[in-house]
Coordinates of C-alpha atoms (C1' of nucleotides) in Angstrom, one line a residue:
Chain A
M1 CA 95.2 104.5 135.8
S2 CA 94.2 105.1 132.2
T3 CA 91.1 107.1 131.2
V4 CA 89.7 104.3 129.4
R5 CA 89.7 101.9 132.4
K6 CA 88.5 104.6 134.7
A7 CA 85.3 105.3 132.6
I8 CA 84.7 101.5 131.9
E9 CA 84.8 100.7 135.5
L10 CA 81.8 102.9 136.1
L11 CA 80.0 100.0 134.6
N12 CA 80.9 97.8 137.6
W13 CA 78.5 99.9 139.8
F14 CA 75.7 98.2 138.1
S15 CA 74.1 95.1 139.5
A16 CA 70.6 93.6 139.4
D17 CA 70.1 95.3 142.7
R18 CA 71.4 98.7 141.5
S19 CA 70.5 98.7 137.9
Q20 CA 69.7 102.6 137.5
I21 CA 72.2 105.1 138.5
S22 CA 72.0 108.8 138.1
L23 CA 74.9 111.2 137.5
A24 CA 74.6 112.4 141.2
E25 CA 74.5 109.0 142.5
F26 CA 77.6 108.2 140.3
Q27 CA 79.5 111.3 141.9
R28 CA 78.6 110.1 145.4
L29 CA 79.6 106.7 144.6
T30 CA 82.9 107.3 143.1
G31 CA 83.7 110.5 144.9
R32 CA 84.9 111.9 141.6
D33 CA 84.3 115.2 139.8
K34 CA 80.9 115.7 138.4
A35 CA 81.9 117.0 135.1
T36 CA 84.5 114.1 134.7
T37 CA 82.0 111.5 135.3
Y38 CA 79.6 113.1 133.2
R39 CA 82.0 113.0 130.2
Y40 CA 82.7 109.2 131.0
L41 CA 78.9 108.4 131.1
T42 CA 78.3 110.3 127.9
A43 CA 81.2 108.3 126.0
L44 CA 79.8 105.0 127.4
E45 CA 76.3 106.1 126.2
E46 CA 77.7 106.8 122.7
T47 CA 79.2 103.5 122.4
G48 CA 76.0 101.9 123.5
L49 CA 77.5 100.3 126.5
L50 CA 75.1 102.6 128.4
E51 CA 71.8 103.9 127.7
K52 CA 70.4 107.3 129.2
D53 CA 66.6 107.3 130.0
P54 CA 65.6 110.4 128.0
V55 CA 63.1 111.2 130.7
T56 CA 64.8 110.7 134.0
R57 CA 68.1 110.7 132.8
V58 CA 69.2 108.0 134.8
Y59 CA 71.9 105.6 133.3
R60 CA 71.4 101.9 132.8
M61 CA 73.2 99.0 130.9
G62 CA 72.9 99.6 127.3
P63 CA 71.8 97.1 124.4
A64 CA 75.5 96.7 123.0
V65 CA 76.3 94.5 126.0
L66 CA 74.1 91.9 124.5
R67 CA 76.0 91.7 121.2
L68 CA 79.1 91.5 123.1
A69 CA 78.0 88.6 125.2
H70 CA 76.8 87.0 122.0
V71 CA 80.2 87.0 120.6
R72 CA 81.8 85.9 123.8
E73 CA 79.5 83.0 124.0
S74 CA 80.2 82.1 120.5
T75 CA 84.0 82.4 121.0
V76 CA 83.9 80.7 124.4
P77 CA 81.0 78.5 124.5
R78 CA 80.6 77.9 128.2
R79 CA 77.1 77.6 128.2
A80 CA 77.1 74.9 125.5
G81 CA 79.3 72.6 127.7
V82 CA 77.0 73.0 130.5
R83 CA 73.6 72.9 129.0
L84 CA 74.5 69.2 128.1
V85 CA 75.3 68.2 131.7
L86 CA 72.8 70.3 133.8
P87 CA 69.6 68.6 132.8
R88 CA 71.0 65.2 133.8
L89 CA 72.6 66.3 137.0
A90 CA 69.1 67.7 137.9
E91 CA 67.3 64.8 137.0
A92 CA 69.5 62.4 138.7
T93 CA 69.7 64.1 142.0
G94 CA 66.1 65.4 141.7
E95 CA 67.3 68.9 142.9
L96 CA 68.1 72.3 141.2
A97 CA 71.7 72.1 139.4
H98 CA 73.2 75.3 138.6
A99 CA 76.5 76.3 137.1
S100 CA 78.5 79.5 137.6
I101 CA 81.6 81.3 136.1
L102 CA 84.4 83.2 138.0
Q103 CA 84.6 86.8 136.6
G104 CA 87.3 88.9 138.4
H105 CA 86.1 88.7 141.9
S106 CA 82.5 87.5 141.5
L107 CA 80.8 84.4 140.9
V108 CA 78.0 84.7 138.4
A109 CA 75.3 82.4 137.8
L110 CA 75.6 80.8 134.1
T111 CA 72.5 78.5 134.0
D112 CA 70.4 76.5 136.1
H113 CA 68.2 73.5 135.7
A114 CA 65.3 72.5 138.1
S115 CA 64.5 68.9 138.3
T116 CA 60.7 67.9 137.5
R117 CA 60.7 65.7 140.4
H118 CA 59.9 67.9 143.2
S119 CA 57.3 70.8 143.0
A120 CA 58.9 72.5 146.3
R121 CA 62.1 73.7 144.4
V122 CA 64.7 76.0 145.1
V123 CA 64.8 78.9 143.0
L124 CA 68.0 81.1 142.2
D125 CA 67.1 84.8 141.5
E126 CA 70.4 86.2 142.3
P127 CA 72.8 86.5 139.5
E128 CA 76.0 86.8 141.7
L129 CA 76.8 84.1 144.6
P130 CA 78.9 85.1 147.5
L131 CA 82.0 83.2 147.6
H132 CA 82.0 82.9 151.5
A133 CA 78.6 81.7 151.8
T134 CA 77.8 79.0 149.0
G135 CA 78.9 75.7 148.1
S136 CA 79.9 77.0 144.8
G137 CA 81.9 79.8 146.3
L138 CA 83.8 77.5 148.8
A139 CA 84.8 75.1 145.9
V140 CA 86.0 77.9 143.9
L141 CA 87.7 79.6 146.7
A142 CA 89.5 76.7 147.8
Y143 CA 91.3 76.0 144.3
A144 CA 91.5 79.8 143.1
D145 CA 94.4 82.1 143.3
P146 CA 94.9 83.2 147.2
A147 CA 94.4 86.6 146.1
L148 CA 90.8 85.9 145.6
L149 CA 90.4 84.9 149.2
K150 CA 92.1 87.9 150.5
V151 CA 89.5 90.2 148.4
T152 CA 86.6 87.9 149.8
L153 CA 87.6 88.4 153.5
K154 CA 87.2 92.0 153.2
N155 CA 83.4 91.6 152.9
L156 CA 81.7 88.6 154.6
K157 CA 78.3 89.6 154.6
R158 CA 75.8 87.7 156.7
Y159 CA 73.0 86.3 155.0
T160 CA 71.5 83.8 157.5
D161 CA 72.2 82.9 161.1
H162 CA 74.5 80.1 159.5
T163 CA 76.4 82.2 157.3
Q164 CA 80.1 82.0 158.4
T165 CA 81.4 85.6 158.6
T166 CA 84.9 85.3 160.3
R167 CA 88.1 84.8 158.7
N168 CA 89.0 82.0 160.9
E169 CA 85.6 80.0 160.0
L170 CA 86.2 80.6 156.4
E171 CA 89.8 79.3 156.3
S172 CA 89.1 76.2 158.3
A173 CA 86.2 75.6 155.8
L174 CA 88.2 75.9 152.9
E175 CA 90.8 73.5 154.5
T176 CA 88.0 71.1 154.6
V177 CA 87.1 71.7 151.0
R178 CA 90.7 70.8 149.9
E179 CA 90.2 67.6 152.1
I180 CA 86.8 66.3 150.8
G181 CA 86.9 67.9 147.2
F182 CA 83.5 69.6 147.8
G183 CA 82.2 72.9 149.0
I184 CA 79.3 72.2 151.2
V185 CA 77.2 75.0 152.8
D186 CA 74.2 74.2 154.7
Q187 CA 71.9 77.2 154.9
G188 CA 74.3 79.8 154.9
Y189 CA 73.0 81.8 151.9
E190 CA 69.3 81.0 151.9
E191 CA 67.1 79.6 154.7
N192 CA 66.6 75.9 154.1
V193 CA 68.8 75.5 151.1
F194 CA 71.7 73.1 151.3
G195 CA 74.4 73.5 148.8
I196 CA 77.1 71.2 147.4
G197 CA 79.5 72.8 144.9
V198 CA 82.7 71.6 142.8
P199 CA 85.1 73.7 141.0
L200 CA 85.3 73.9 137.1
F201 CA 88.6 74.4 135.3
D202 CA 89.5 76.1 131.9
S203 CA 91.8 75.6 129.4
S204 CA 94.4 77.7 131.6
D205 CA 93.9 75.1 134.4
R206 CA 92.7 77.7 136.8
V207 CA 89.3 77.7 138.3
A208 CA 86.9 79.1 136.0
G209 CA 83.6 78.3 137.6
S210 CA 81.7 76.0 139.6
V211 CA 78.7 73.6 139.3
A212 CA 76.5 73.0 142.2
V213 CA 73.4 71.2 143.5
A214 CA 70.9 73.1 145.7
S215 CA 68.6 70.9 147.7
V216 CA 65.8 71.6 150.2
A217 CA 67.6 71.4 153.7
T218 CA 64.9 69.2 155.1
R219 CA 65.1 66.7 152.3
I220 CA 68.8 65.9 152.4
D221 CA 70.2 62.8 154.0
A222 CA 73.4 60.9 153.9
N223 CA 72.2 59.0 150.8
A224 CA 71.3 62.0 149.0
I225 CA 74.5 63.6 149.6
A226 CA 76.4 60.5 148.5
L227 CA 74.4 60.5 145.3
T228 CA 74.7 64.1 145.0
K229 CA 78.5 64.0 145.2
C230 CA 78.9 61.1 142.6
E231 CA 76.9 63.1 140.3
L232 CA 78.5 66.2 140.9
I233 CA 82.1 64.6 140.1
K234 CA 80.9 63.3 136.9
A235 CA 79.3 66.7 135.9
A236 CA 82.4 68.6 136.9
R237 CA 85.0 66.4 134.9
Q238 CA 82.7 66.6 132.0
I239 CA 82.2 70.2 131.9
T240 CA 85.9 70.9 132.7
H241 CA 86.6 68.7 129.8
S242 CA 84.5 70.5 127.4
W243 CA 85.9 73.8 128.6
G244 CA 89.3 72.4 127.4
G245 CA 90.5 72.3 131.2
S246 CA 91.4 69.4 133.3
V247 CA 91.0 68.8 136.9
P248 CA 94.3 69.2 139.0
D249 CA 95.8 65.8 139.9
D250 CA 95.4 66.0 143.6
L251 CA 91.5 67.1 143.2
D252 CA 91.2 64.3 140.8
Q253 CA 92.7 61.7 143.0
I254 CA 90.2 62.8 145.9
W255 CA 87.3 62.7 143.6
S256 CA 88.4 59.1 142.4
D257 CA 88.6 57.8 146.0
T258 CA 85.3 59.5 146.9
L259 CA 83.7 57.7 144.0
S260 CA 84.8 54.3 144.7
S261 CA 84.0 54.6 148.4
L262 CA 80.6 56.1 147.9
S263 CA 79.6 53.7 145.0
N264 CA 80.1 50.8 147.4
E265 CA 78.1 52.4 150.2
F266 CA 75.5 53.2 147.5
N267 CA 75.4 49.8 146.0
F268 CA 75.3 48.4 149.7
H269 CA 72.2 50.6 150.5
R270 CA 70.5 49.5 147.3
E271 CA 71.0 45.7 147.7
A272 CA 70.0 46.3 151.6
T273 CA 66.7 47.8 150.6
A274 CA 66.1 45.5 147.5
Chain B
M1 CA 86.5 111.9 119.9
S2 CA 87.2 111.0 123.5
T3 CA 89.9 108.3 124.2
V4 CA 87.4 106.3 126.1
R5 CA 85.1 105.9 122.9
K6 CA 87.9 105.2 120.5
A7 CA 89.1 102.3 123.1
I8 CA 85.6 100.9 123.6
E9 CA 84.9 100.9 119.6
L10 CA 87.7 98.3 119.1
L11 CA 85.1 96.0 120.7
N12 CA 83.1 96.4 117.6
W13 CA 85.3 94.6 115.5
F14 CA 84.6 91.6 117.0
S15 CA 81.9 89.3 115.7
A16 CA 80.9 85.6 115.5
D17 CA 83.1 85.5 112.4
R18 CA 86.2 87.3 113.7
S19 CA 85.9 86.2 117.3
Q20 CA 89.9 86.5 117.9
I21 CA 92.1 89.5 116.8
S22 CA 95.8 90.0 117.4
L23 CA 97.6 93.2 118.1
A24 CA 98.9 93.4 114.4
E25 CA 95.4 92.5 113.1
F26 CA 94.0 95.4 115.0
Q27 CA 96.7 97.7 113.9
R28 CA 95.7 96.7 110.3
L29 CA 92.0 97.1 110.8
T30 CA 92.1 100.4 112.5
G31 CA 95.0 101.8 110.8
R32 CA 96.0 103.3 114.0
D33 CA 99.5 103.2 115.9
K34 CA 100.6 100.2 117.4
A35 CA 101.4 101.5 121.0
T36 CA 98.1 103.3 121.2
T37 CA 96.2 100.4 120.2
Y38 CA 98.1 98.2 122.5
R39 CA 97.3 100.5 125.5
Y40 CA 93.5 100.5 124.5
L41 CA 93.6 96.7 124.4
T42 CA 95.4 96.5 127.7
A43 CA 92.8 98.6 129.2
L44 CA 90.0 96.6 127.8
E45 CA 91.7 93.4 129.2
E46 CA 92.3 94.9 132.6
T47 CA 88.6 95.4 132.9
G48 CA 87.6 92.0 131.7
L49 CA 85.7 93.4 128.7
L50 CA 88.5 91.6 126.6
E51 CA 90.7 88.3 127.5
K52 CA 94.2 87.9 126.1
D53 CA 95.1 84.2 125.3
P54 CA 98.1 83.8 127.4
V55 CA 99.8 81.7 124.8
T56 CA 98.9 83.2 121.3
R57 CA 98.3 86.7 122.8
V58 CA 95.1 87.1 120.6
Y59 CA 92.3 89.0 122.3
R60 CA 88.8 87.6 122.4
M61 CA 85.7 89.0 124.2
G62 CA 86.0 88.6 127.9
P63 CA 83.7 87.3 130.6
A64 CA 82.9 90.6 132.1
V65 CA 80.5 91.2 129.2
L66 CA 78.3 88.3 130.3
R67 CA 77.8 89.9 133.7
L68 CA 76.8 93.3 132.0
A69 CA 74.6 91.5 129.6
H70 CA 72.9 89.8 132.6
V71 CA 72.5 93.2 134.5
R72 CA 71.0 94.5 131.0
E73 CA 68.6 91.6 130.9
S74 CA 67.4 92.1 134.5
T75 CA 67.3 95.9 134.1
V76 CA 65.5 95.9 130.6
P77 CA 63.9 92.6 130.1
R78 CA 63.3 92.4 126.4
R79 CA 62.9 88.7 126.5
A80 CA 60.4 88.6 129.3
G81 CA 58.0 90.6 126.9
V82 CA 58.7 88.4 124.0
R83 CA 58.3 85.3 126.0
L84 CA 54.6 86.0 126.8
V85 CA 53.7 86.6 123.1
L86 CA 56.0 84.1 120.9
P87 CA 54.4 80.7 122.1
R88 CA 50.9 82.1 121.2
L89 CA 52.1 83.5 118.0
A90 CA 53.7 80.3 116.9
E91 CA 50.5 78.6 117.9
A92 CA 48.2 80.5 116.2
T93 CA 50.0 80.4 112.9
G94 CA 51.6 76.8 113.4
E95 CA 54.9 78.0 112.3
L96 CA 58.1 79.2 113.7
A97 CA 57.8 82.7 115.6
H98 CA 61.1 84.3 116.3
A99 CA 61.8 87.8 117.7
S100 CA 65.0 90.0 117.2
I101 CA 66.6 92.9 118.5
L102 CA 68.3 95.7 116.6
Q103 CA 71.8 96.4 118.1
G104 CA 74.0 98.8 116.2
H105 CA 74.0 97.8 112.6
S106 CA 72.9 94.2 113.0
L107 CA 69.6 92.5 113.8
V108 CA 70.4 89.6 116.5
A109 CA 67.9 86.8 117.1
L110 CA 66.6 87.2 120.6
T111 CA 64.4 84.2 120.9
D112 CA 62.3 81.8 118.9
H113 CA 59.4 79.6 119.9
A114 CA 61.3 76.4 120.0
S115 CA 64.4 77.5 122.1
T116 CA 62.8 79.7 124.9
R117 CA 62.2 76.6 127.4
H118 CA 65.6 76.4 128.8
S119 CA 67.8 79.1 127.7
A120 CA 66.0 81.4 130.3
R121 CA 69.2 83.4 130.9
V122 CA 71.0 86.0 129.1
V123 CA 73.2 85.1 126.3
L124 CA 72.0 84.8 122.3
D125 CA 72.9 81.7 120.8
E126 CA 71.2 82.5 117.4
P127 CA 73.2 84.3 114.6
E128 CA 72.5 87.6 113.1
L129 CA 69.9 88.3 110.5
P130 CA 70.9 90.1 107.3
L131 CA 68.7 93.0 107.1
H132 CA 68.2 93.0 103.4
A133 CA 67.3 89.6 103.0
T134 CA 64.7 88.6 105.7
G135 CA 61.3 89.7 106.4
S136 CA 62.5 90.9 109.8
G137 CA 65.3 92.7 108.3
L138 CA 63.1 94.7 105.7
A139 CA 60.5 95.6 108.4
V140 CA 63.3 97.0 110.5
L141 CA 65.1 99.0 107.7
A142 CA 61.8 100.5 106.6
Y143 CA 61.0 102.2 109.7
A144 CA 64.9 102.7 111.1
D145 CA 67.2 105.6 110.8
P146 CA 68.2 106.1 107.1
A147 CA 71.8 105.7 108.2
L148 CA 71.0 102.1 108.8
L149 CA 70.1 101.8 105.0
K150 CA 73.3 103.1 103.9
V151 CA 75.4 100.8 106.1
T152 CA 73.4 97.9 104.9
L153 CA 73.9 98.6 101.0
K154 CA 77.6 98.2 101.5
N155 CA 77.2 94.6 101.9
L156 CA 74.1 93.0 100.0
K157 CA 75.2 89.3 100.4
R158 CA 73.3 86.9 98.1
Y159 CA 72.0 83.9 100.1
T160 CA 69.7 82.4 97.6
D161 CA 68.5 82.7 94.0
H162 CA 66.0 84.8 95.5
T163 CA 68.1 87.3 97.5
Q164 CA 67.7 90.9 96.4
T165 CA 71.0 92.3 95.9
T166 CA 70.7 95.7 94.3
R167 CA 70.3 99.1 95.6
N168 CA 67.1 99.5 93.5
E169 CA 65.5 96.2 94.5
L170 CA 66.2 96.9 98.1
E171 CA 64.7 100.6 98.0
S172 CA 61.5 99.5 96.2
A173 CA 61.0 96.6 98.6
L174 CA 61.4 99.0 101.5
E175 CA 59.0 101.3 99.7
T176 CA 56.5 98.1 99.6
V177 CA 57.1 97.5 103.4
R178 CA 55.9 101.3 104.3
E179 CA 52.9 100.9 102.1
I180 CA 51.8 97.5 103.6
G181 CA 53.3 97.5 107.1
F182 CA 55.0 94.3 106.7
G183 CA 58.3 93.0 105.5
I184 CA 57.9 90.0 103.5
V185 CA 60.8 88.1 101.9
D186 CA 60.0 84.7 99.9
Q187 CA 63.1 82.5 100.1
G188 CA 65.6 85.4 100.2
Y189 CA 67.6 84.1 103.2
E190 CA 67.0 80.4 103.1
E191 CA 65.5 77.9 100.6
N192 CA 61.9 77.2 101.1
V193 CA 61.5 79.7 103.9
F194 CA 58.8 82.2 103.5
G195 CA 59.1 85.1 106.1
I196 CA 57.0 87.8 107.5
G197 CA 58.3 90.2 109.8
V198 CA 57.1 93.7 111.5
P199 CA 59.0 96.2 113.6
L200 CA 59.2 96.7 117.4
F201 CA 59.7 99.9 119.1
D202 CA 61.1 100.8 122.3
S203 CA 60.7 103.7 124.5
S204 CA 62.8 105.9 122.4
D205 CA 60.1 105.2 119.8
R206 CA 62.8 104.2 117.5
V207 CA 63.0 100.7 115.8
A208 CA 64.2 98.5 118.5
G209 CA 63.8 95.0 116.8
S210 CA 61.3 92.7 114.9
V211 CA 59.0 89.9 115.3
A212 CA 58.3 87.6 112.4
V213 CA 56.9 84.3 111.5
A214 CA 58.9 82.0 109.3
S215 CA 56.9 79.4 107.3
V216 CA 57.6 76.6 104.9
A217 CA 57.1 78.1 101.5
T218 CA 55.3 75.5 100.0
R219 CA 52.8 75.3 102.8
I220 CA 52.0 79.3 102.7
D221 CA 48.9 80.5 100.8
A222 CA 46.9 83.6 101.0
N223 CA 44.9 82.4 103.9
A224 CA 47.9 81.6 105.9
I225 CA 49.3 85.1 105.0
A226 CA 46.2 86.8 106.1
L227 CA 46.3 84.7 109.6
T228 CA 49.8 85.4 110.1
K229 CA 49.5 89.3 109.6
C230 CA 46.8 89.5 112.1
E231 CA 48.8 87.6 114.5
L232 CA 51.7 89.6 113.9
I233 CA 50.1 92.9 114.4
K234 CA 48.7 91.7 117.9
A235 CA 52.2 90.3 118.8
A236 CA 54.0 93.4 117.7
R237 CA 51.6 95.9 119.5
Q238 CA 52.0 93.8 122.7
I239 CA 55.6 93.6 122.7
T240 CA 56.3 97.1 121.8
H241 CA 54.0 98.1 124.5
S242 CA 56.0 95.9 127.0
W243 CA 59.2 97.4 125.9
G244 CA 57.7 101.0 126.9
G245 CA 57.6 101.9 123.2
S246 CA 54.7 102.9 120.9
V247 CA 53.8 102.2 117.2
P248 CA 54.5 105.1 115.1
D249 CA 51.0 106.6 114.1
D250 CA 51.3 106.1 110.4
L251 CA 52.3 102.7 110.8
D252 CA 49.5 102.0 113.4
Q253 CA 46.8 103.1 110.9
I254 CA 48.0 101.0 108.2
W255 CA 48.0 98.0 110.7
S256 CA 44.4 98.8 111.7
D257 CA 43.2 99.0 108.3
T258 CA 44.9 95.7 107.5
L259 CA 43.2 94.1 110.4
S260 CA 39.9 95.0 109.8
S261 CA 39.9 94.1 106.0
L262 CA 41.7 90.8 106.6
S263 CA 39.4 89.9 109.6
N264 CA 36.6 90.4 107.2
E265 CA 38.1 88.3 104.7
F266 CA 39.0 85.8 107.1
N267 CA 35.6 85.5 108.6
F268 CA 34.1 85.2 105.3
H269 CA 36.4 82.2 104.6
R270 CA 35.6 80.6 107.9
E271 CA 31.8 80.9 107.3
A272 CA 32.2 79.7 103.8
T273 CA 34.1 76.4 105.0
A274 CA 31.8 76.1 108.1
Chain C
dC1 C1' 123.7 79.5 111.9
dA2 C1' 123.4 84.2 110.8
dA3 C1' 120.5 87.2 109.0
dC4 C1' 115.9 88.7 108.4
dG5 C1' 111.1 89.7 109.4
dA6 C1' 107.2 89.9 111.8
dG7 C1' 104.7 90.6 116.0
dG8 C1' 104.7 91.9 120.8
dG9 C1' 106.1 95.3 124.1
dT10 C1' 108.4 99.8 125.9
dT11 C1' 110.4 104.5 126.1
dC12 C1' 109.9 109.4 125.7
dA13 C1' 109.5 114.3 124.3
dA14 C1' 105.8 116.5 121.9
dA15 C1' 100.9 117.1 121.2
dT16 C1' 96.6 116.8 122.7
dA17 C1' 92.9 115.6 125.3
dA18 C1' 91.3 115.1 130.2
dT19 C1' 90.4 117.6 134.4
dG20 C1' 87.7 120.3 137.7
dA21 C1' 86.0 124.8 139.6
dA22 C1' 82.6 127.5 138.3
dA23 C1' 79.0 129.3 135.9
dC24 C1' 74.8 128.3 133.9
dA25 C1' 70.3 125.8 132.8
dA26 C1' 66.7 122.9 133.9
dT27 C1' 64.2 120.6 137.1
dA28 C1' 62.4 119.1 141.7
dT29 C1' 61.2 120.7 146.2
dT30 C1' 60.0 123.8 149.9
Chain D
dA1 C1' 58.0 132.4 144.4
dA2 C1' 62.3 130.9 146.4
dT3 C1' 65.4 127.4 147.1
dA4 C1' 67.9 123.2 146.6
dT5 C1' 69.3 119.5 143.8
dT6 C1' 70.9 117.7 139.4
dG7 C1' 72.3 118.0 134.7
dT8 C1' 75.3 120.2 131.1
dT9 C1' 78.9 123.6 129.2
dT10 C1' 82.9 126.4 129.6
dC11 C1' 87.8 127.2 130.0
dA12 C1' 92.6 127.8 131.6
dT13 C1' 95.6 124.3 133.9
dT14 C1' 97.5 120.1 133.9
dA15 C1' 98.2 115.4 133.0
dT16 C1' 97.5 111.8 129.9
dT17 C1' 97.7 110.2 125.5
dT18 C1' 100.3 109.9 121.3
dG19 C1' 103.3 107.6 117.9
dA20 C1' 108.1 107.4 116.1
dA21 C1' 111.9 104.9 117.5
dC22 C1' 113.6 101.0 119.7
dC23 C1' 113.9 96.6 122.0
dC24 C1' 112.9 91.8 122.4
dT25 C1' 111.5 87.0 121.0
dC26 C1' 110.5 83.8 118.0
dG27 C1' 110.1 81.5 113.6
dT28 C1' 111.6 81.3 108.9
dT29 C1' 114.8 81.5 105.3
dG30 C1' 119.1 81.6 102.4

DNA sequence: CAACGAGGGTTCAAATAATGAAACAATATT
DNA sequence: AATATTGTTTCATTATTTGAACCCTCGTTG
């Protein structure tokens, strides 16, 4: 592996949880030589990708990454496409709508939008969403390269009592996703949060992210799920379109079927209560 | 210079204006060998810092930078410190308040009062502010490393009839900034916009950004300027503090003097009109 | 359509930069 | 004050980088 790559991969040790790392800690994490690690870190610091606290000498993410992210967003404006859709999705469902993008092996929250309707809302703090334990994650896994599943299987962390942590459970869940066109996870990541997610596609027609609705689990019922599904389909189609991608034919067909059957049912309910 | 650094510095060629760069173009830009450049780019691509269009083979900023920016923001929440202050500043002055951070040789907008509400996450959508043509820019230049001035002098773009585009004009303007503690630019960047900016400092006690108020030029008078100055000083002190920095003694003294003399004048006016 | 040019990608010996053990320095910790 | 831990520099050895040259593909041109 190239020196450049080895050095840059040090950045991957940082996360919201582990946001400050010292030289000694890097040594332990990577198992590499101290002097080498030191020089890598120095190089990263010189470029502004990292920043060293002058007092404690721990390293943290540097200011340069903000500029790079700015350029990225101006080049590939994912956010812009999402921002038009999320508020509507949140309002229509009355729940928290959020979108994430797939980066390498992790799903990273892009933006979220809470509805104004309910005061007891679901709040997302975590930037990374576990692929095996969220509706977004399942939706992505089901349509992504099988290699991603392989990597994911290596670490099926348990978040709640409902988290599915075995290979079999996950594989059958993905089978279901492919059948119904949605990733649904009931309290698998956070207690009392019910999530429904759908995949998003970019111009390469591969999975590029997901959009999802997170509801308070006690508030959800068949009607709410039906509504959420309809809105999610609309949102996913729109975002995928704005990203220059297109929904795979098989999935698009499933969604169309879902829409027509659900809209019947939904109209029926509305007429019955009217 | 280390290989790592040389490779990473390729990222600096990207900007909002030049967001896609081919291998051949890199070769011309850097004057370096093709094979070497190719390997650098490949390494950057492997880490996700860059992304190569599979069809055209041009390189663009990769998705990994979004994750890094997210970590950066969760580690050093510049926005958080700014968000507490900007709305108050905007309300007190009745004008547009905005903050920017210095990244390398450019000043990038962080947030402004109008757009803070839903862009809660990481990425910046606002363009770069020219250092020589805005109140923010002058404020930063006056207190930044002289090297920054050197770089800035290389490209004094004209934006309006009022833009100062000569070395002498700029240098004397900076002299003024250091005397009065404010960067003031009357329609130097946009027609009919009057800007007043002050520098912000981070934990290394170097200039890290600026906060400024942009007013409609026809609406500004001595009173409004006095008010804006008072509010800017308060805001800058607070943000600098929240960033772990401190205002340099000489500047802090100037600001204190300004505050006391202006508050006198301002009280006088209020009493006169009351 | 053959020749040409431009750009992307690969090869290989020579040159150079990376490596890691060890020494040293500066802080924490006991 | 003694000791342990962490950060930084040195230097001979080693492995990686380097760049000229070459190949391949594609689009253009005489």
